[in-house]
Short mmCIF file of C-alpha atoms in Angstrom, two decimals:
data_model
loop_
_atom_site.label_atom_id
_atom_site.label_comp_id
_atom_site.label_asym_id
_atom_site.label_seq_id
_atom_site.Cartn_x
_atom_site.Cartn_y
_atom_site.Cartn_z
CA UNK J 1 23.13 39.24 -31.89
CA UNK J 2 24.78 37.99 -28.76
CA UNK J 3 21.46 36.33 -28.26
CA UNK J 4 21.55 34.08 -31.54
CA UNK J 5 25.36 33.17 -30.89
CA UNK J 6 24.34 31.86 -27.20
CA UNK J 7 21.42 29.60 -28.82
CA UNK J 8 23.71 28.14 -31.78
CA UNK J 9 26.03 27.55 -28.48
CA UNK J 10 23.38 25.49 -26.77
CA UNK J 11 22.50 24.23 -29.58
CA UNK J 12 26.17 23.11 -30.86
CA UNK J 13 26.70 21.76 -26.89
CA UNK J 14 23.33 19.66 -27.02
CA UNK J 15 23.88 17.86 -30.21
CA UNK J 16 27.32 17.12 -29.03
CA UNK J 17 25.98 15.93 -26.14
CA UNK J 18 23.08 14.01 -27.68
CA UNK J 19 26.59 12.30 -30.03
CA UNK J 20 28.68 11.53 -26.52
CA UNK J 21 25.33 9.82 -25.37
CA UNK J 22 25.25 7.97 -28.61
CA UNK J 23 28.84 6.85 -28.85
CA UNK J 24 28.71 5.14 -25.28
CA UNK J 25 25.27 2.32 -26.27
CA UNK J 26 27.33 -0.18 -26.41
CA UNK J 27 27.76 0.06 -23.00
CA UNK J 28 24.03 -0.39 -22.31
CA UNK J 29 23.75 -3.90 -21.35
CA UNK J 30 26.35 -3.46 -18.14
CA UNK J 31 23.63 -0.68 -17.26
CA UNK J 32 20.74 -2.86 -17.00
CA UNK J 33 20.55 -2.14 -13.51
CA UNK J 34 20.24 1.37 -14.00
CA UNK J 35 17.71 1.29 -16.76
CA UNK J 36 15.39 -0.87 -14.99
CA UNK J 37 15.04 1.35 -12.01
CA UNK J 38 14.83 4.40 -14.88
CA UNK J 39 12.61 2.29 -16.91
CA UNK J 40 10.44 1.91 -13.86
CA UNK J 41 10.26 5.35 -12.49
CA UNK J 42 8.87 7.14 -16.17
CA UNK J 43 6.45 4.44 -16.33
CA UNK J 44 5.26 4.73 -12.60
CA UNK J 45 5.14 8.37 -12.90
CA UNK J 46 3.82 8.59 -16.17
CA UNK J 47 0.90 6.11 -16.97
CA UNK J 48 -1.58 7.06 -14.74
CA UNK J 49 -1.62 10.43 -15.56
CA UNK J 50 -1.41 9.80 -19.46
CA UNK J 51 -4.63 7.13 -19.03
CA UNK J 52 -6.52 9.95 -16.69
CA UNK J 53 -5.62 12.88 -18.65
CA UNK J 54 -6.48 10.64 -21.83
CA UNK J 55 -9.37 9.47 -21.11
CA UNK J 56 -11.16 13.02 -20.62
CA UNK J 57 -9.76 13.35 -24.13
CA UNK J 58 -11.41 11.08 -25.76
CA UNK J 59 -14.91 11.81 -23.84
CA UNK J 60 -14.21 15.59 -24.82
CA UNK J 61 -13.70 15.38 -28.64
CA UNK J 62 -16.89 12.95 -28.05
CA UNK J 63 -18.87 15.60 -26.88
CA UNK J 64 -17.46 17.91 -29.55
CA UNK J 65 -17.98 15.83 -32.91
CA UNK J 66 -20.96 14.59 -31.87
CA UNK J 67 -22.34 18.00 -31.44
CA UNK J 68 -21.48 18.80 -34.13
CA UNK J 69 -21.64 16.50 -36.51
CA UNK J 70 -24.78 15.57 -35.17
CA UNK J 71 -26.99 17.49 -37.65
CA UNK J 72 -25.46 15.85 -40.99
CA UNK J 73 -26.67 12.30 -39.25
CA UNK J 74 -23.28 11.04 -39.36
CA UNK J 75 -22.44 9.96 -36.03
CA UNK J 76 -21.55 6.44 -36.82
CA UNK J 77 -18.23 8.16 -37.30
CA UNK J 78 -17.84 9.46 -34.40
CA UNK J 79 -15.52 6.42 -33.15
CA UNK J 80 -13.36 7.00 -36.73
CA UNK J 81 -12.62 10.52 -35.86
CA UNK J 82 -11.71 10.18 -32.65
CA UNK J 83 -9.39 6.73 -33.34
CA UNK J 84 -7.22 8.92 -35.94
CA UNK J 85 -7.17 11.65 -33.75
CA UNK J 86 -5.90 9.93 -31.27
CA UNK J 87 -3.59 7.60 -33.25
CA UNK J 88 -2.04 10.24 -35.62
CA UNK J 89 -1.74 13.73 -33.53
CA UNK J 90 -3.55 13.72 -29.96
CA UNK J 91 -2.08 10.77 -27.97
CA UNK J 92 1.72 11.60 -29.21
CA UNK J 93 1.28 15.19 -28.31
CA UNK J 94 -0.06 14.55 -25.47
CA UNK J 95 1.94 11.98 -23.93
CA UNK J 96 4.99 14.08 -24.50
CA UNK J 97 4.32 17.43 -22.94
CA UNK J 98 3.31 14.79 -20.25
CA UNK J 99 6.27 13.50 -20.62
CA UNK J 100 7.91 16.93 -20.17
CA UNK J 101 6.06 17.82 -16.83
CA UNK J 102 6.65 14.69 -15.47
CA UNK J 103 10.00 13.08 -16.85
CA UNK J 104 11.34 15.88 -18.26
CA UNK J 105 11.57 18.16 -14.72
CA UNK J 106 12.36 15.45 -12.62
CA UNK J 107 15.52 14.90 -14.69
CA UNK J 108 16.23 18.62 -14.87
CA UNK J 109 16.11 19.02 -11.82
CA UNK J 110 18.17 15.84 -10.98
CA UNK J 111 21.00 17.07 -12.61
CA UNK J 112 21.02 20.07 -12.66
CA UNK J 113 20.91 19.53 -8.10
CA UNK J 114 23.85 16.54 -9.19
CA UNK J 115 25.43 19.86 -11.44
CA UNK J 116 25.10 22.00 -9.00
CA UNK J 117 26.32 20.07 -5.93
CA UNK J 118 29.38 19.16 -7.86
CA UNK J 119 28.72 15.65 -8.31
CA UNK J 120 29.63 16.14 -11.95
CA UNK J 121 32.52 17.50 -10.62
CA UNK J 122 33.40 14.24 -8.69
CA UNK J 123 32.04 11.81 -11.51
CA UNK J 124 34.28 13.78 -13.80
CA UNK J 125 37.58 13.42 -11.62
CA UNK J 126 36.39 9.21 -11.50
CA UNK J 127 36.76 9.56 -15.21
CA UNK J 128 32.98 8.19 -14.95
CA UNK J 129 31.24 9.85 -18.79
CA UNK J 130 28.36 11.48 -17.12
CA UNK J 131 26.69 10.84 -20.53
CA UNK J 132 27.35 7.75 -20.60
CA UNK J 133 26.13 6.94 -16.42
CA UNK J 134 23.72 9.66 -16.67
CA UNK J 135 22.31 10.38 -19.95
CA UNK J 136 21.98 6.95 -21.41
CA UNK J 137 20.09 5.31 -19.00
CA UNK J 138 17.39 7.25 -19.15
CA UNK J 139 17.19 7.98 -23.32
CA UNK J 140 16.99 4.38 -23.41
CA UNK J 141 14.31 4.41 -20.94
CA UNK J 142 12.65 6.85 -22.84
CA UNK J 143 12.18 4.85 -25.90
CA UNK J 144 11.31 1.75 -23.81
CA UNK J 145 8.43 3.50 -21.39
CA UNK J 146 7.19 6.09 -24.67
CA UNK J 147 5.73 3.33 -27.06
CA UNK J 148 3.99 1.63 -23.53
CA UNK J 149 2.54 5.46 -22.67
CA UNK J 150 1.72 5.73 -26.05
CA UNK J 151 -0.67 2.66 -26.38
CA UNK J 152 -2.49 3.32 -23.28
CA UNK J 153 -2.82 6.90 -23.64
CA UNK J 154 -4.48 5.79 -27.44
CA UNK J 155 -6.87 2.68 -25.98
CA UNK J 156 -7.81 5.56 -22.43
CA UNK J 157 -8.77 7.79 -25.57
CA UNK J 158 -10.95 5.52 -27.53
CA UNK J 159 -12.22 4.59 -24.63
CA UNK J 160 -13.10 7.76 -22.94
CA UNK J 161 -15.07 8.18 -25.70
CA UNK J 162 -17.08 5.29 -25.98
CA UNK J 163 -18.48 5.92 -22.55
CA UNK J 164 -19.56 8.96 -23.67
CA UNK J 165 -20.58 8.30 -27.32
CA UNK J 166 -23.14 4.95 -25.75
CA UNK J 167 -24.70 6.96 -22.01
CA UNK J 168 -24.85 10.41 -23.49
CA UNK J 169 -28.54 10.95 -24.21
CA UNK J 170 -28.80 12.96 -27.38
CA UNK J 171 -24.95 11.20 -29.10
CA UNK J 172 -27.23 7.48 -27.85
CA UNK J 173 -24.01 5.58 -30.07
CA UNK J 174 -23.06 1.83 -29.33
CA UNK J 175 -19.71 0.71 -28.83
CA UNK J 176 -20.35 -2.23 -31.36
CA UNK J 177 -21.03 0.97 -34.01
CA UNK J 178 -18.26 3.14 -32.55
CA UNK J 179 -15.68 0.39 -32.53
CA UNK J 180 -16.43 -1.13 -35.88
CA UNK J 181 -16.29 2.47 -37.61
CA UNK J 182 -13.11 3.35 -35.75
CA UNK J 183 -11.40 -0.18 -36.23
CA UNK J 184 -12.91 0.21 -40.17
CA UNK J 185 -10.74 3.32 -41.42
CA UNK J 186 -7.28 2.33 -39.49
CA UNK J 187 -4.83 1.15 -40.51
CA UNK J 188 -1.35 -0.28 -38.45
CA UNK J 189 0.36 2.77 -40.84
CA UNK J 190 -1.83 5.44 -38.47
CA UNK J 191 -0.03 3.53 -35.52
CA UNK J 192 3.24 3.46 -36.29
CA UNK J 193 3.62 7.09 -37.01
CA UNK J 194 2.61 7.69 -34.02
CA UNK J 195 4.86 6.41 -32.47
CA UNK J 196 7.21 7.66 -33.95
CA UNK J 197 6.02 11.28 -33.83
CA UNK J 198 6.38 10.15 -29.77
CA UNK J 199 9.78 8.06 -30.06
CA UNK J 200 11.35 11.25 -31.54
CA UNK J 201 8.94 13.87 -29.07
CA UNK J 202 10.45 11.62 -26.67
CA UNK J 203 14.47 11.51 -26.69
CA UNK J 204 14.03 15.43 -27.94
CA UNK J 205 12.41 15.72 -24.19
CA UNK J 206 15.13 14.10 -22.55
CA UNK J 207 18.16 15.67 -24.68
CA UNK J 208 16.75 18.52 -24.01
CA UNK J 209 16.11 18.06 -20.55
CA UNK J 210 19.52 16.37 -19.66
CA UNK J 211 21.19 18.67 -21.62
CA UNK J 212 19.58 21.80 -18.88
CA UNK J 213 20.26 20.26 -16.04
CA UNK J 214 23.67 19.58 -16.56
CA UNK J 215 24.53 23.38 -17.96
CA UNK J 216 22.90 24.49 -14.69
CA UNK J 217 25.71 27.00 -12.83
CA UNK J 218 25.14 28.84 -9.73
CA UNK J 219 23.41 28.45 -6.57
CA UNK J 220 20.49 25.88 -5.60
CA UNK J 221 18.21 28.52 -7.26
CA UNK J 222 19.26 28.11 -10.64
CA UNK J 223 18.41 24.64 -10.17
CA UNK J 224 14.16 25.61 -9.90
CA UNK J 225 15.15 28.20 -13.10
CA UNK J 226 16.96 25.57 -15.07
CA UNK J 227 14.00 22.93 -14.18
CA UNK J 228 10.84 26.10 -15.73
CA UNK J 229 13.16 26.32 -18.92
CA UNK J 230 13.13 22.81 -19.39
CA UNK J 231 9.66 22.56 -19.38
CA UNK J 232 9.23 25.90 -21.35
CA UNK J 233 11.30 24.57 -23.65
CA UNK J 234 10.07 20.48 -24.34
CA UNK J 235 6.87 22.21 -25.18
CA UNK J 236 8.12 25.01 -27.22
CA UNK J 237 10.11 21.98 -28.72
CA UNK J 238 6.87 19.30 -29.23
CA UNK J 239 4.75 21.91 -30.28
CA UNK J 240 6.61 23.29 -33.93
CA UNK J 241 8.54 19.56 -34.59
CA UNK J 242 5.21 18.22 -34.53
CA UNK J 243 4.01 20.46 -37.22
CA UNK J 244 6.97 19.23 -39.41
CA UNK J 245 6.68 15.58 -38.36
CA UNK J 246 3.15 15.63 -39.09
CA UNK J 247 4.49 17.02 -42.39
CA UNK J 248 6.71 14.33 -43.49
CA UNK J 249 4.22 11.58 -42.34
CA UNK J 250 1.18 12.64 -44.11
CA UNK W 1 45.58 1.16 7.55
CA UNK W 2 45.98 -1.76 6.57
CA UNK W 3 43.83 -1.57 4.09
CA UNK W 4 45.11 1.43 1.12
CA UNK W 5 47.73 0.18 -1.16
CA UNK W 6 51.19 1.26 -2.23
CA UNK W 7 50.98 3.26 -6.06
CA UNK W 8 53.96 5.33 -7.32
CA UNK W 9 53.15 8.89 -7.48
CA UNK W 10 53.76 10.92 -9.64
CA UNK W 11 54.97 15.06 -9.98
CA UNK W 12 52.85 18.16 -10.77
CA UNK W 13 53.96 20.57 -12.94
CA UNK W 14 52.04 24.16 -13.17
CA UNK W 15 53.79 26.92 -15.36
CA UNK W 16 52.64 30.32 -15.89
CA UNK W 17 49.31 29.58 -16.20
CA UNK W 18 46.72 32.04 -16.24
CA UNK W 19 42.64 32.13 -16.21
CA UNK W 20 40.16 34.67 -16.26
CA UNK W 21 35.60 33.72 -15.99
CA UNK W 22 34.75 37.32 -18.21
CA UNK W 23 36.55 40.42 -17.10
CA UNK W 24 37.46 38.47 -13.91
CA UNK W 25 41.37 37.32 -13.91
CA UNK W 26 41.75 34.97 -11.20
CA UNK W 27 45.21 33.03 -12.07
CA UNK W 28 47.53 35.68 -13.41
CA UNK W 29 51.07 33.91 -14.49
CA UNK W 30 51.17 31.07 -11.16
CA UNK W 31 53.52 28.78 -11.67
CA UNK W 32 55.11 25.75 -9.17
CA UNK W 33 55.82 21.61 -9.18
CA UNK W 34 54.73 18.99 -7.07
CA UNK W 35 57.63 16.38 -6.33
CA UNK W 36 56.19 12.28 -6.37
CA UNK W 37 55.24 10.76 -3.35
CA UNK W 38 54.98 15.15 -1.33
CA UNK W 39 52.37 16.99 0.04
CA UNK W 40 52.00 20.06 -0.92
CA UNK W 41 50.19 22.87 0.82
CA UNK W 42 48.14 25.38 -1.22
CA UNK W 43 47.90 28.25 0.94
CA UNK W 44 45.52 31.57 0.94
CA UNK W 45 42.99 33.79 1.75
CA UNK W 46 38.83 33.11 0.22
CA UNK W 47 38.43 33.85 -2.99
CA UNK W 48 42.73 33.88 -4.31
CA UNK W 49 41.59 31.75 -6.83
CA UNK W 50 42.82 28.31 -5.48
CA UNK W 51 40.44 25.72 -5.90
CA UNK W 52 40.07 27.51 -9.61
CA UNK W 53 43.47 26.31 -9.95
CA UNK W 54 42.75 22.99 -8.30
CA UNK W 55 40.14 22.57 -11.20
CA UNK W 56 42.84 22.37 -13.64
CA UNK W 57 44.79 19.22 -12.27
CA UNK W 58 40.92 17.38 -12.75
CA UNK W 59 40.33 19.04 -16.07
CA UNK W 60 37.18 20.61 -14.45
CA UNK W 61 39.27 23.80 -16.32
CA UNK W 62 41.10 24.87 -18.87
CA UNK W 63 43.73 27.37 -19.20
CA UNK W 64 44.31 30.51 -20.83
CA UNK W 65 47.43 30.52 -20.94
CA UNK W 66 50.26 28.56 -18.99
CA UNK W 67 50.48 24.39 -18.87
CA UNK W 68 49.18 22.19 -16.40
CA UNK W 69 51.19 19.07 -16.28
CA UNK W 70 51.02 15.58 -14.60
CA UNK W 71 53.63 13.21 -15.01
CA UNK W 72 55.02 14.93 -17.45
CA UNK W 73 51.62 14.61 -19.37
CA UNK W 74 49.49 17.26 -20.20
CA UNK W 75 46.49 16.75 -17.28
CA UNK W 76 43.53 17.36 -19.65
CA UNK W 77 44.59 14.89 -22.52
CA UNK W 78 41.91 12.55 -21.97
CA UNK W 79 45.26 10.15 -22.54
CA UNK W 80 46.51 11.37 -19.07
CA UNK W 81 43.34 10.94 -17.64
CA UNK W 82 43.09 6.86 -18.44
CA UNK W 83 46.58 6.48 -17.34
CA UNK W 84 46.87 8.58 -14.41
CA UNK W 85 44.28 7.90 -11.37
CA UNK W 86 43.84 11.53 -10.07
CA UNK W 87 41.46 11.57 -7.06
CA UNK W 88 39.84 14.49 -5.77
CA UNK W 89 38.68 15.39 -2.20
CA UNK W 90 35.80 17.90 -2.60
CA UNK W 91 34.98 21.04 -0.04
CA UNK W 92 31.63 19.63 -0.32
CA UNK W 93 32.45 15.43 0.17
CA UNK W 94 30.45 15.54 -3.85
CA UNK W 95 29.32 12.30 -2.20
CA UNK W 96 26.17 10.91 -4.67
CA UNK W 97 22.80 11.74 -2.80
CA UNK W 98 20.75 9.06 -4.47
CA UNK W 99 23.20 6.12 -4.05
CA UNK W 100 24.10 5.04 -0.11
CA UNK W 101 27.47 4.89 0.63
CA UNK W 102 28.47 1.73 -0.15
CA UNK W 103 27.54 2.23 -3.40
CA UNK W 104 29.75 5.46 -3.42
CA UNK W 105 32.90 3.67 -2.58
CA UNK W 106 32.28 1.47 -4.78
CA UNK W 107 31.76 3.48 -7.92
CA UNK W 108 34.66 3.63 -9.21
CA UNK W 109 35.88 -0.02 -8.85
CA UNK W 110 32.54 -0.97 -10.31
CA UNK W 111 32.36 1.36 -13.22
CA UNK W 112 35.79 0.86 -14.11
CA UNK W 113 35.30 -2.98 -14.16
CA UNK W 114 38.99 -3.42 -11.58
CA UNK W 115 37.40 -6.24 -9.56
CA UNK W 116 34.46 -8.73 -9.25
CA UNK W 117 31.55 -7.36 -6.86
CA UNK W 118 33.33 -10.22 -4.17
CA UNK W 119 36.54 -7.86 -3.99
CA UNK W 120 35.06 -4.78 -4.21
CA UNK W 121 32.86 -5.44 -1.23
CA UNK W 122 36.35 -6.91 0.64
CA UNK W 123 38.04 -3.47 0.09
CA UNK W 124 35.22 -0.74 0.92
CA UNK W 125 34.76 -3.03 3.99
CA UNK W 126 38.59 -2.80 4.19
CA UNK W 127 38.96 0.88 4.21
CA UNK W 128 34.99 1.83 5.83
CA UNK W 129 37.28 0.19 8.91
CA UNK W 130 40.36 1.58 8.59
CA UNK W 131 37.90 5.14 8.38
CA UNK W 132 35.53 4.88 11.44
CA UNK W 133 32.92 4.26 8.71
CA UNK W 134 32.11 0.91 9.28
CA UNK W 135 28.44 1.78 10.36
CA UNK W 136 27.82 3.59 7.46
CA UNK W 137 27.24 1.60 4.98
CA UNK W 138 23.85 1.48 4.05
CA UNK W 139 22.76 5.29 4.76
CA UNK W 140 22.84 7.89 2.80
CA UNK W 141 24.89 10.78 2.45
CA UNK W 142 21.91 13.59 4.16
CA UNK W 143 22.28 10.73 6.67
CA UNK W 144 25.63 11.59 7.31
CA UNK W 145 27.37 14.52 10.06
CA UNK W 146 29.61 16.95 7.92
CA UNK W 147 32.79 14.56 10.00
CA UNK W 148 31.52 11.36 8.00
CA UNK W 149 30.91 12.71 4.65
CA UNK W 150 34.20 14.69 4.97
CA UNK W 151 35.56 10.76 5.60
CA UNK W 152 32.90 9.02 3.12
CA UNK W 153 34.65 11.31 0.84
CA UNK W 154 38.30 10.77 1.67
CA UNK W 155 37.56 6.91 1.12
CA UNK W 156 35.85 7.72 -1.55
CA UNK W 157 39.58 8.83 -3.46
CA UNK W 158 41.88 5.84 -1.41
CA UNK W 159 39.40 2.87 -3.19
CA UNK W 160 40.47 5.21 -6.27
CA UNK W 161 43.93 3.71 -5.47
CA UNK W 162 44.86 7.46 -6.68
CA UNK W 163 48.94 8.05 -7.82
CA UNK W 164 48.12 11.88 -6.96
CA UNK W 165 45.02 12.95 -4.17
CA UNK W 166 43.92 16.33 -4.56
CA UNK W 167 42.56 17.97 -1.30
CA UNK W 168 40.36 21.27 -1.52
CA UNK W 169 39.40 22.76 2.13
CA UNK W 170 39.65 19.33 3.67
CA UNK W 171 39.50 20.82 7.25
CA UNK W 172 36.09 23.49 6.33
CA UNK W 173 33.18 23.04 8.07
CA UNK W 174 34.88 20.70 10.94
CA UNK W 175 35.26 21.35 14.72
CA UNK W 176 38.48 21.93 15.60
CA UNK W 177 39.00 18.01 16.67
CA UNK W 178 37.12 16.84 13.42
CA UNK W 179 39.77 18.78 11.74
CA UNK W 180 43.04 17.36 13.24
CA UNK W 181 41.27 13.95 13.08
CA UNK W 182 41.63 15.05 9.09
CA UNK W 183 45.21 16.43 9.02
CA UNK W 184 46.10 13.21 10.75
CA UNK W 185 44.51 11.13 8.04
CA UNK W 186 46.32 12.39 4.75
CA UNK W 187 49.32 12.92 6.34
CA UNK W 188 48.55 8.98 7.33
CA UNK W 189 47.21 8.64 3.87
CA UNK W 190 50.12 10.37 2.22
CA UNK W 191 52.65 7.64 4.41
CA UNK W 192 51.34 4.39 3.44
CA UNK W 193 50.03 4.80 -0.52
CA UNK W 194 53.00 7.21 -0.79
CA UNK W 195 50.75 9.14 -3.13
CA UNK W 196 51.72 12.54 -4.04
CA UNK W 197 48.85 14.95 -2.04
CA UNK W 198 48.09 18.72 -2.89
CA UNK W 199 46.22 20.19 -0.25
CA UNK W 200 43.98 23.22 -0.84
CA UNK W 201 43.42 24.84 2.34
CA UNK W 202 43.38 28.34 4.54
CA UNK W 203 43.97 26.16 7.00
CA UNK W 204 47.44 27.39 8.30
CA UNK W 205 47.19 24.65 11.35
CA UNK W 206 47.05 21.84 8.32
CA UNK W 207 49.46 22.98 6.06
CA UNK W 208 52.25 23.87 8.56
CA UNK W 209 51.73 20.90 10.50
CA UNK W 210 52.12 18.12 7.33
CA UNK W 211 53.30 19.31 3.94
CA UNK W 212 56.96 18.68 2.83
CA UNK W 213 56.29 22.21 0.97
CA UNK W 214 53.79 24.89 0.54
CA UNK W 215 52.63 28.03 -1.52
CA UNK W 216 50.36 31.24 -0.95
CA UNK W 217 48.51 32.08 -3.53
CA UNK W 218 46.98 35.90 -3.09
CA UNK W 219 45.08 37.47 -5.66
CA UNK W 220 45.83 35.09 -7.45
CA UNK W 221 49.29 35.34 -7.62
CA UNK W 222 52.25 33.39 -5.65
CA UNK W 223 53.45 35.29 -2.85
CA UNK W 224 55.32 32.73 -1.08
CA UNK W 225 56.72 29.27 -2.29
CA UNK W 226 58.81 26.79 0.55
CA UNK W 227 58.74 24.53 3.05
CA UNK W 228 57.10 25.08 6.56
CA UNK W 229 59.96 26.55 7.82
CA UNK W 230 60.80 29.21 5.72
CA UNK W 231 57.24 30.61 6.00
CA UNK W 232 57.44 30.74 9.79
CA UNK W 233 60.28 33.07 9.13
CA UNK W 234 59.36 34.85 6.09
CA UNK W 235 58.72 38.27 6.77
CA UNK W 236 57.04 39.62 3.65
CA UNK W 237 53.95 41.61 4.60
CA UNK W 238 51.81 39.91 2.58
CA UNK W 239 53.10 36.52 4.13
CA UNK W 240 52.99 38.31 7.60
CA UNK W 241 48.75 39.73 6.71
CA UNK W 242 47.73 35.96 6.36
CA UNK W 243 49.89 34.32 8.54
CA UNK W 244 48.47 36.74 11.91
CA UNK W 245 46.23 38.47 11.10
CA UNK W 246 44.90 41.19 13.54
CA UNK W 247 41.30 42.19 13.73
CA UNK W 248 40.74 45.43 14.34
CA UNK W 249 37.16 46.76 15.28
CA UNK W 250 38.35 50.02 14.17
CA UNK W 251 39.81 49.19 11.01
CA UNK W 252 37.50 51.32 8.24
CA UNK W 253 36.57 48.23 6.58
CA UNK W 254 34.88 47.24 9.95
CA UNK W 255 32.71 50.55 10.03
CA UNK W 256 31.98 49.92 6.16
CA UNK W 257 30.03 46.74 6.88
CA UNK W 258 28.40 48.19 9.83
CA UNK W 259 27.25 50.97 7.22
CA UNK W 260 26.11 48.80 4.84
CA UNK W 261 23.66 47.26 7.29
#
């Protein structure tokens, strides 16, 4: 019962923080420098990882699909399957997991450290709301960076699949056939669905990470515990929320 | 300090304040007043509830019972926080580690859009010069010594042109010379700005040398209120124990700690 009450309290204060952050959106143009800093940090930290990971996801997917459908003589559909899988499911989810590991953990660590060393208290005494100064620029940055990450992930995933299809002997599917089948089945709606998913994941990850960081109390040891908690909670959030949002979007 | 601006000081009134954390009762019916413009020292041993009390003044804690008023208005009212400028010098500085010293000092006027960037630069450099930290503008707080951090923290408070300045253990972790310099600094700032100052400390020398009035907090209760002279002449055993602690190696407490090891 106590754990349940704590969970509701945690969700309630998280929603409160999110609403408070949103209420400061009009102040965003004044914070363009901080926004730019955060965009650069998030992009710089995440783009290479997302690209490498997505390339190999596309490659492995090509191997698995090639192996599975070879006997049916349907290898010309590998491009379609990889294309749709990447754009609708794997890229949004894998991007979210990369963002959790690279951005979410960093946000929690930074805010938790600021909380433990009283920097957040100092902001409050200066009548500067942490939601405006710390959370909003990060939230806006993730909203701007997520589409870039998603496109990088989708394109490198497709390329990974194409490389395997063309150069693995037992698949031997030309690039033209691969991309033609990919293009003929993928619609703009697939891309927008993937984008909606990724944006929702990104916003959720950022809010959870910030909330856990700002709620940290105690000594420096708690910073590490908060980061671990943030990564676990964000990954659980992404995987559970993915089911429901997919159900709605399909 | 030619950099300081005279402000309209405010009063502080604490009425019957109670605060607990779980089972632990930290403040038990604390009441006292601070007059506008005076330096008030709140003394007490470590863990007596001084810092928790101070956090109520900047709405970082909510009272379980009782009232905390600044300028006659509730301290936790957003209107009060907006209308009355209260600055706090934290025990560990609480400087923003991701920013340079200059940006730390410029943050308040920038965020509240008080002045143009040129005026902010003039004010910040002037305060930095007054506190002898002019060479530290481009450094980050991690590169500063303890004494420098303290001065930057004081400078950040002065930049706010506060009507009420709260000092949380301003001389802790400082050597005696730096502690004396910081004590002088607090007195100078109070004299030149006219701001009300509330100093939380267990440093008896600091409190006795600069406070207009003082109070002694022990186990969440005030055991003394008065002037420094009243304190010197007080015969209450608790006051005497705090003012003149004796170290007795045969004390049972000491032996208990030895056994614990």
